[in-house]
Amino acid sequence: MYQAILLKQPEGIRIPGERTVYSVMEKIGLIHRPKRKTNGITKADREARKSDDLLKRDFSSKEPLKKCVTDITEISAKDGKLYVSAIFDCFDAAVLGLAMDTSMKAALCERTLDNAVRAYPALRGAVIHSDRGTQYTSETYRSAAAKYGILQSMNSAGGRCHDNARCESMWARMKEELLYGRHHTKKMTVEEVKALIFRYFIGYWNNRRICSANKGLPPMVKRQRYYESLDAAA
């Protein structure tokens, strides 16, 4: 099952691409790009069993629910830190599963996987790529992945950031668009930040945000067109 909001484009009107919009906004001073260094928050367990790197930095997919990436990011609130875990589909960058908590234990990643499979049962058997953090090498997460027939893929030895670059870019884009210069999360409660993140990903990101990798289409619009093309060919 899938949901999508169809965007109607009036005849003769051309919707500018994402890069064009950002370029114009930058020129007129509507975008501030603070220099921030990526800071991985998951830590590897050197003794834990690892999975092979099945993606090898190939984050493209010709079909939905076949190849995904997952990761955790951290956001500070006035009453603590919020950890956001998500599973993104490499086909259209859709958020398939989302979970948030004040703890970044393996149970958070397990819940993300549960939510994704509940929303998209056809995810069973897919490849899901992560870093080598203890959450993903834990027995808790491995058992959940095995239960759904998920094939685990992990960064290559050494923890190179480019091995999960797609996920890192998703977090960076979310924080740049939603948080930096717009919402001061350190003045918000954890529950308020949760609501903000949920609305952004499930309401805006999946259904309305134009994506250059999708040729200007929001993730769920690209997905719907894919399924419509299958119906037409049947």
PDB file of C-alpha atoms in Angstrom:
ATOM      1  CA  MET A   1       0.000   0.000   0.000  1.00  0.00           C
ATOM      2  CA  TYR A   2       1.182   3.546  -0.577  1.00  0.00           C
ATOM      3  CA  GLN A   3      -0.135   7.061  -0.243  1.00  0.00           C
ATOM      4  CA  ALA A   4       0.628  10.053  -2.404  1.00  0.00           C
ATOM      5  CA  ILE A   5      -0.550  13.595  -2.955  1.00  0.00           C
ATOM      6  CA  LEU A   6      -0.754  14.354  -6.674  1.00  0.00           C
ATOM      7  CA  LEU A   7       0.508  17.754  -7.732  1.00  0.00           C
ATOM      8  CA  LYS A   8      -1.283  19.247 -10.733  1.00  0.00           C
ATOM      9  CA  GLN A   9       0.873  21.430 -12.965  1.00  0.00           C
ATOM     10  CA  PRO A  10      -1.029  24.080 -15.006  1.00  0.00           C
ATOM     11  CA  GLU A  11      -0.391  23.928 -18.728  1.00  0.00           C
ATOM     12  CA  GLY A  12       2.356  26.263 -19.907  1.00  0.00           C
ATOM     13  CA  ILE A  13       3.830  26.698 -16.429  1.00  0.00           C
ATOM     14  CA  ARG A  14       7.202  25.127 -15.772  1.00  0.00           C
ATOM     15  CA  ILE A  15       8.063  24.272 -12.172  1.00  0.00           C
ATOM     16  CA  PRO A  16      11.732  25.153 -11.545  1.00  0.00           C
ATOM     17  CA  GLY A  17      14.075  22.448 -10.349  1.00  0.00           C
ATOM     18  CA  GLU A  18      15.296  22.175  -6.780  1.00  0.00           C
ATOM     19  CA  ARG A  19      18.775  23.470  -7.598  1.00  0.00           C
ATOM     20  CA  THR A  20      17.310  26.524  -9.338  1.00  0.00           C
ATOM     21  CA  VAL A  21      15.127  27.355  -6.338  1.00  0.00           C
ATOM     22  CA  TYR A  22      18.059  27.096  -3.944  1.00  0.00           C
ATOM     23  CA  SER A  23      20.269  29.178  -6.215  1.00  0.00           C
ATOM     24  CA  VAL A  24      17.712  31.997  -6.359  1.00  0.00           C
ATOM     25  CA  MET A  25      17.080  31.843  -2.599  1.00  0.00           C
ATOM     26  CA  GLU A  26      20.810  32.040  -1.935  1.00  0.00           C
ATOM     27  CA  LYS A  27      21.227  35.070  -4.199  1.00  0.00           C
ATOM     28  CA  ILE A  28      18.507  37.031  -2.395  1.00  0.00           C
ATOM     29  CA  GLY A  29      19.749  36.040   1.045  1.00  0.00           C
ATOM     30  CA  LEU A  30      17.047  33.585   2.094  1.00  0.00           C
ATOM     31  CA  ILE A  31      19.462  30.735   2.827  1.00  0.00           C
ATOM     32  CA  HIS A  32      22.177  30.586   5.435  1.00  0.00           C
ATOM     33  CA  ARG A  33      24.534  27.646   5.255  1.00  0.00           C
ATOM     34  CA  PRO A  34      26.373  27.340   8.573  1.00  0.00           C
ATOM     35  CA  LYS A  35      29.613  25.369   8.476  1.00  0.00           C
ATOM     36  CA  ARG A  36      28.911  22.212  10.398  1.00  0.00           C
ATOM     37  CA  LYS A  37      30.991  19.087  10.588  1.00  0.00           C
ATOM     38  CA  THR A  38      29.309  15.714  10.334  1.00  0.00           C
ATOM     39  CA  ASN A  39      29.530  13.903  13.633  1.00  0.00           C
ATOM     40  CA  GLY A  40      28.597  10.257  13.667  1.00  0.00           C
ATOM     41  CA  ILE A  41      26.894   9.324  16.912  1.00  0.00           C
ATOM     42  CA  THR A  42      26.796   5.548  16.548  1.00  0.00           C
ATOM     43  CA  LYS A  43      29.869   3.722  17.809  1.00  0.00           C
ATOM     44  CA  ALA A  44      31.142   0.411  16.479  1.00  0.00           C
ATOM     45  CA  ASP A  45      31.661  -2.666  18.633  1.00  0.00           C
ATOM     46  CA  ARG A  46      34.926  -4.153  17.409  1.00  0.00           C
ATOM     47  CA  GLU A  47      34.047  -7.553  18.836  1.00  0.00           C
ATOM     48  CA  ALA A  48      30.570  -7.790  17.305  1.00  0.00           C
ATOM     49  CA  ARG A  49      29.873  -9.741  14.136  1.00  0.00           C
ATOM     50  CA  LYS A  50      29.592  -7.468  11.101  1.00  0.00           C
ATOM     51  CA  SER A  51      27.688  -7.826   7.839  1.00  0.00           C
ATOM     52  CA  ASP A  52      29.218  -7.408   4.393  1.00  0.00           C
ATOM     53  CA  ASP A  53      28.867  -4.167   2.451  1.00  0.00           C
ATOM     54  CA  LEU A  54      26.264  -5.209  -0.126  1.00  0.00           C
ATOM     55  CA  LEU A  55      25.755  -1.719  -1.601  1.00  0.00           C
ATOM     56  CA  LYS A  56      29.375  -0.619  -2.097  1.00  0.00           C
ATOM     57  CA  ARG A  57      28.255   3.015  -2.335  1.00  0.00           C
ATOM     58  CA  ASP A  58      25.669   2.257  -5.025  1.00  0.00           C
ATOM     59  CA  PHE A  59      22.603   3.981  -3.579  1.00  0.00           C
ATOM     60  CA  SER A  60      20.455   3.695  -6.697  1.00  0.00           C
ATOM     61  CA  SER A  61      17.537   1.317  -7.135  1.00  0.00           C
ATOM     62  CA  LYS A  62      15.228   0.634 -10.063  1.00  0.00           C
ATOM     63  CA  GLU A  63      12.444  -0.698  -7.844  1.00  0.00           C
ATOM     64  CA  PRO A  64      10.952   0.413  -4.525  1.00  0.00           C
ATOM     65  CA  LEU A  65      11.361  -1.641  -1.345  1.00  0.00           C
ATOM     66  CA  LYS A  66      14.472  -3.467  -2.566  1.00  0.00           C
ATOM     67  CA  LYS A  67      17.389  -1.383  -1.320  1.00  0.00           C
ATOM     68  CA  CYS A  68      17.334   0.969   1.694  1.00  0.00           C
ATOM     69  CA  VAL A  69      19.633   2.903   4.018  1.00  0.00           C
ATOM     70  CA  THR A  70      19.184   3.580   7.719  1.00  0.00           C
ATOM     71  CA  ASP A  71      20.854   5.721  10.354  1.00  0.00           C
ATOM     72  CA  ILE A  72      20.342   7.727  13.560  1.00  0.00           C
ATOM     73  CA  THR A  73      20.735  11.467  14.061  1.00  0.00           C
ATOM     74  CA  GLU A  74      20.702  13.569  17.210  1.00  0.00           C
ATOM     75  CA  ILE A  75      18.806  16.798  17.899  1.00  0.00           C
ATOM     76  CA  SER A  76      19.138  18.824  21.113  1.00  0.00           C
ATOM     77  CA  ALA A  77      16.001  20.056  22.894  1.00  0.00           C
ATOM     78  CA  LYS A  78      15.663  22.117  26.047  1.00  0.00           C
ATOM     79  CA  ASP A  79      14.830  19.056  28.157  1.00  0.00           C
ATOM     80  CA  GLY A  80      17.277  16.582  26.633  1.00  0.00           C
ATOM     81  CA  LYS A  81      18.422  15.025  23.388  1.00  0.00           C
ATOM     82  CA  LEU A  82      16.151  13.439  20.811  1.00  0.00           C
ATOM     83  CA  TYR A  83      17.439  10.592  18.652  1.00  0.00           C
ATOM     84  CA  VAL A  84      15.753  10.157  15.283  1.00  0.00           C
ATOM     85  CA  SER A  85      16.020   6.842  13.438  1.00  0.00           C
ATOM     86  CA  ALA A  86      14.786   6.429   9.874  1.00  0.00           C
ATOM     87  CA  ILE A  87      14.830   4.008   6.963  1.00  0.00           C
ATOM     88  CA  PHE A  88      15.061   5.650   3.528  1.00  0.00           C
ATOM     89  CA  ASP A  89      14.249   3.868   0.264  1.00  0.00           C
ATOM     90  CA  CYS A  90      17.019   4.176  -2.336  1.00  0.00           C
ATOM     91  CA  PHE A  91      14.403   4.106  -5.108  1.00  0.00           C
ATOM     92  CA  ASP A  92      12.792   7.463  -4.341  1.00  0.00           C
ATOM     93  CA  ALA A  93      14.266   8.668  -0.998  1.00  0.00           C
ATOM     94  CA  ALA A  94      10.949   8.001   0.762  1.00  0.00           C
ATOM     95  CA  VAL A  95      10.955   7.585   4.528  1.00  0.00           C
ATOM     96  CA  LEU A  96       9.596   4.073   5.066  1.00  0.00           C
ATOM     97  CA  GLY A  97      10.078   3.817   8.819  1.00  0.00           C
ATOM     98  CA  LEU A  98      10.573   6.465  11.486  1.00  0.00           C
ATOM     99  CA  ALA A  99      11.094   6.216  15.256  1.00  0.00           C
ATOM    100  CA  MET A 100      12.223   8.722  17.884  1.00  0.00           C
ATOM    101  CA  ASP A 101      13.332   8.450  21.490  1.00  0.00           C
ATOM    102  CA  THR A 102      15.562  10.029  24.122  1.00  0.00           C
ATOM    103  CA  SER A 103      17.688   6.872  24.076  1.00  0.00           C
ATOM    104  CA  MET A 104      19.695   5.614  21.112  1.00  0.00           C
ATOM    105  CA  LYS A 105      19.692   1.963  22.119  1.00  0.00           C
ATOM    106  CA  ALA A 106      19.077  -0.916  19.708  1.00  0.00           C
ATOM    107  CA  ALA A 107      15.366  -0.915  20.558  1.00  0.00           C
ATOM    108  CA  LEU A 108      15.031   2.387  18.674  1.00  0.00           C
ATOM    109  CA  CYS A 109      16.350   0.811  15.462  1.00  0.00           C
ATOM    110  CA  GLU A 110      14.208  -2.269  16.007  1.00  0.00           C
ATOM    111  CA  ARG A 111      11.119  -0.065  16.315  1.00  0.00           C
ATOM    112  CA  THR A 112      12.075   1.778  13.126  1.00  0.00           C
ATOM    113  CA  LEU A 113      12.234  -1.539  11.291  1.00  0.00           C
ATOM    114  CA  ASP A 114       8.922  -2.689  12.797  1.00  0.00           C
ATOM    115  CA  ASN A 115       7.235   0.550  11.707  1.00  0.00           C
ATOM    116  CA  ALA A 116       8.623   0.255   8.182  1.00  0.00           C
ATOM    117  CA  VAL A 117       7.468  -3.334   7.663  1.00  0.00           C
ATOM    118  CA  ARG A 118       4.074  -2.555   9.172  1.00  0.00           C
ATOM    119  CA  ALA A 119       3.594   0.279   6.682  1.00  0.00           C
ATOM    120  CA  TYR A 120       5.211  -1.573   3.759  1.00  0.00           C
ATOM    121  CA  PRO A 121       4.888  -5.368   4.148  1.00  0.00           C
ATOM    122  CA  ALA A 122       6.658  -5.867   0.791  1.00  0.00           C
ATOM    123  CA  LEU A 123       9.847  -4.585   2.456  1.00  0.00           C
ATOM    124  CA  ARG A 124      10.436  -8.146   3.646  1.00  0.00           C
ATOM    125  CA  GLY A 125      13.545  -9.506   1.945  1.00  0.00           C
ATOM    126  CA  ALA A 126      15.026  -6.085   1.144  1.00  0.00           C
ATOM    127  CA  VAL A 127      18.634  -5.016   1.714  1.00  0.00           C
ATOM    128  CA  ILE A 128      18.987  -2.392   4.459  1.00  0.00           C
ATOM    129  CA  HIS A 129      22.372  -0.698   4.774  1.00  0.00           C
ATOM    130  CA  SER A 130      23.716   0.901   7.963  1.00  0.00           C
ATOM    131  CA  ASP A 131      26.962   1.835   9.636  1.00  0.00           C
ATOM    132  CA  ARG A 132      28.685  -0.537  12.055  1.00  0.00           C
ATOM    133  CA  GLY A 133      27.171   1.005  15.175  1.00  0.00           C
ATOM    134  CA  THR A 134      26.422  -1.238  18.151  1.00  0.00           C
ATOM    135  CA  GLN A 135      22.699  -0.734  17.549  1.00  0.00           C
ATOM    136  CA  TYR A 136      22.914  -2.484  14.177  1.00  0.00           C
ATOM    137  CA  THR A 137      25.294  -5.259  15.244  1.00  0.00           C
ATOM    138  CA  SER A 138      23.245  -6.019  18.372  1.00  0.00           C
ATOM    139  CA  GLU A 139      21.317  -9.252  18.758  1.00  0.00           C
ATOM    140  CA  THR A 140      18.144  -7.185  19.207  1.00  0.00           C
ATOM    141  CA  TYR A 141      18.397  -5.625  15.749  1.00  0.00           C
ATOM    142  CA  ARG A 142      19.771  -8.728  14.042  1.00  0.00           C
ATOM    143  CA  SER A 143      16.848 -10.776  15.352  1.00  0.00           C
ATOM    144  CA  ALA A 144      14.346  -8.204  14.070  1.00  0.00           C
ATOM    145  CA  ALA A 145      16.039  -8.158  10.656  1.00  0.00           C
ATOM    146  CA  ALA A 146      16.037 -11.957  10.501  1.00  0.00           C
ATOM    147  CA  LYS A 147      12.368 -12.059  11.462  1.00  0.00           C
ATOM    148  CA  TYR A 148      11.509  -9.995   8.391  1.00  0.00           C
ATOM    149  CA  GLY A 149      14.038 -11.654   6.094  1.00  0.00           C
ATOM    150  CA  ILE A 150      15.981  -8.392   5.840  1.00  0.00           C
ATOM    151  CA  LEU A 151      19.493  -8.649   4.387  1.00  0.00           C
ATOM    152  CA  GLN A 152      21.825  -6.523   6.486  1.00  0.00           C
ATOM    153  CA  SER A 153      24.531  -4.505   4.779  1.00  0.00           C
ATOM    154  CA  MET A 154      27.128  -2.431   6.635  1.00  0.00           C
ATOM    155  CA  ASN A 155      29.874   0.079   5.963  1.00  0.00           C
ATOM    156  CA  SER A 156      33.181  -1.428   4.982  1.00  0.00           C
ATOM    157  CA  ALA A 157      35.925  -1.828   7.570  1.00  0.00           C
ATOM    158  CA  GLY A 158      37.183   1.489   8.846  1.00  0.00           C
ATOM    159  CA  GLY A 159      33.790   3.188   9.025  1.00  0.00           C
ATOM    160  CA  ARG A 160      34.221   5.441   5.986  1.00  0.00           C
ATOM    161  CA  CYS A 161      31.513   8.125   5.961  1.00  0.00           C
ATOM    162  CA  HIS A 162      30.991   7.775   2.183  1.00  0.00           C
ATOM    163  CA  ASP A 163      29.788   4.192   2.694  1.00  0.00           C
ATOM    164  CA  ASN A 164      26.497   5.585   3.992  1.00  0.00           C
ATOM    165  CA  ALA A 165      26.641   8.978   2.300  1.00  0.00           C
ATOM    166  CA  ARG A 166      23.024   8.819   1.110  1.00  0.00           C
ATOM    167  CA  CYS A 167      21.705   8.711   4.668  1.00  0.00           C
ATOM    168  CA  GLU A 168      24.080  11.430   5.853  1.00  0.00           C
ATOM    169  CA  SER A 169      22.885  13.714   3.061  1.00  0.00           C
ATOM    170  CA  MET A 170      19.240  13.116   4.056  1.00  0.00           C
ATOM    171  CA  TRP A 171      19.911  14.229   7.627  1.00  0.00           C
ATOM    172  CA  ALA A 172      21.896  17.250   6.451  1.00  0.00           C
ATOM    173  CA  ARG A 173      19.122  18.339   4.097  1.00  0.00           C
ATOM    174  CA  MET A 174      16.453  17.935   6.786  1.00  0.00           C
ATOM    175  CA  LYS A 175      18.387  20.006   9.328  1.00  0.00           C
ATOM    176  CA  GLU A 176      19.221  22.687   6.778  1.00  0.00           C
ATOM    177  CA  GLU A 177      15.631  23.039   5.560  1.00  0.00           C
ATOM    178  CA  LEU A 178      13.785  22.568   8.835  1.00  0.00           C
ATOM    179  CA  LEU A 179      16.007  23.582  11.733  1.00  0.00           C
ATOM    180  CA  TYR A 180      18.948  25.897  11.016  1.00  0.00           C
ATOM    181  CA  GLY A 181      17.760  29.482  11.263  1.00  0.00           C
ATOM    182  CA  ARG A 182      14.104  28.463  11.517  1.00  0.00           C
ATOM    183  CA  HIS A 183      13.389  26.421  14.631  1.00  0.00           C
ATOM    184  CA  HIS A 184      15.534  26.738  17.738  1.00  0.00           C
ATOM    185  CA  THR A 185      15.092  23.246  19.126  1.00  0.00           C
ATOM    186  CA  LYS A 186      17.010  24.053  22.316  1.00  0.00           C
ATOM    187  CA  LYS A 187      14.026  26.244  23.220  1.00  0.00           C
ATOM    188  CA  MET A 188      11.560  23.434  22.431  1.00  0.00           C
ATOM    189  CA  THR A 189      10.649  20.327  24.404  1.00  0.00           C
ATOM    190  CA  VAL A 190      11.503  16.861  23.136  1.00  0.00           C
ATOM    191  CA  GLU A 191       7.813  16.235  22.416  1.00  0.00           C
ATOM    192  CA  GLU A 192       7.562  19.439  20.376  1.00  0.00           C
ATOM    193  CA  VAL A 193      10.621  18.473  18.336  1.00  0.00           C
ATOM    194  CA  LYS A 194       9.166  14.997  17.776  1.00  0.00           C
ATOM    195  CA  ALA A 195       5.992  16.481  16.296  1.00  0.00           C
ATOM    196  CA  LEU A 196       8.054  18.827  14.108  1.00  0.00           C
ATOM    197  CA  ILE A 197      10.208  16.000  12.717  1.00  0.00           C
ATOM    198  CA  PHE A 198       7.238  13.688  12.133  1.00  0.00           C
ATOM    199  CA  ARG A 199       5.304  16.323  10.172  1.00  0.00           C
ATOM    200  CA  TYR A 200       8.374  17.172   8.111  1.00  0.00           C
ATOM    201  CA  PHE A 201       9.199  13.625   7.022  1.00  0.00           C
ATOM    202  CA  ILE A 202       5.781  11.999   6.771  1.00  0.00           C
ATOM    203  CA  GLY A 203       3.773  14.993   5.605  1.00  0.00           C
ATOM    204  CA  TYR A 204       6.219  17.173   3.678  1.00  0.00           C
ATOM    205  CA  TRP A 205       9.234  15.070   2.683  1.00  0.00           C
ATOM    206  CA  ASN A 206       7.347  12.035   1.433  1.00  0.00           C
ATOM    207  CA  ASN A 207       4.447  13.784  -0.268  1.00  0.00           C
ATOM    208  CA  ARG A 208       5.324  17.349  -1.215  1.00  0.00           C
ATOM    209  CA  ARG A 209       9.062  17.988  -1.250  1.00  0.00           C
ATOM    210  CA  ILE A 210      10.530  18.124  -4.768  1.00  0.00           C
ATOM    211  CA  CYS A 211      13.599  15.939  -5.160  1.00  0.00           C
ATOM    212  CA  SER A 212      16.170  16.451  -7.884  1.00  0.00           C
ATOM    213  CA  ALA A 213      17.103  12.749  -7.805  1.00  0.00           C
ATOM    214  CA  ASN A 214      13.449  12.022  -8.685  1.00  0.00           C
ATOM    215  CA  LYS A 215      13.503  14.540 -11.557  1.00  0.00           C
ATOM    216  CA  GLY A 216      11.590  17.067  -9.496  1.00  0.00           C
ATOM    217  CA  LEU A 217       8.985  14.661  -8.119  1.00  0.00           C
ATOM    218  CA  PRO A 218       8.192  14.091  -4.441  1.00  0.00           C
ATOM    219  CA  PRO A 219       9.022  10.518  -3.357  1.00  0.00           C
ATOM    220  CA  MET A 220       5.449   9.235  -3.203  1.00  0.00           C
ATOM    221  CA  VAL A 221       4.527  10.785  -6.545  1.00  0.00           C
ATOM    222  CA  LYS A 222       7.446   8.974  -8.193  1.00  0.00           C
ATOM    223  CA  ARG A 223       6.369   5.783  -6.429  1.00  0.00           C
ATOM    224  CA  GLN A 224       2.770   6.087  -7.591  1.00  0.00           C
ATOM    225  CA  ARG A 225       3.861   6.645 -11.182  1.00  0.00           C
ATOM    226  CA  TYR A 226       6.046   3.544 -10.975  1.00  0.00           C
ATOM    227  CA  TYR A 227       3.117   1.378  -9.880  1.00  0.00           C
ATOM    228  CA  GLU A 228       0.852   2.989 -12.473  1.00  0.00           C
ATOM    229  CA  SER A 229       3.384   2.079 -15.183  1.00  0.00           C
ATOM    230  CA  LEU A 230       3.305  -1.542 -14.019  1.00  0.00           C
ATOM    231  CA  ASP A 231      -0.502  -1.567 -14.188  1.00  0.00           C
ATOM    232  CA  ALA A 232      -0.396  -0.080 -17.689  1.00  0.00           C
ATOM    233  CA  ALA A 233       2.077  -2.710 -18.868  1.00  0.00           C
ATOM    234  CA  ALA A 234       0.078  -5.605 -17.392  1.00  0.00           C
TER     235      ALA A 234
END
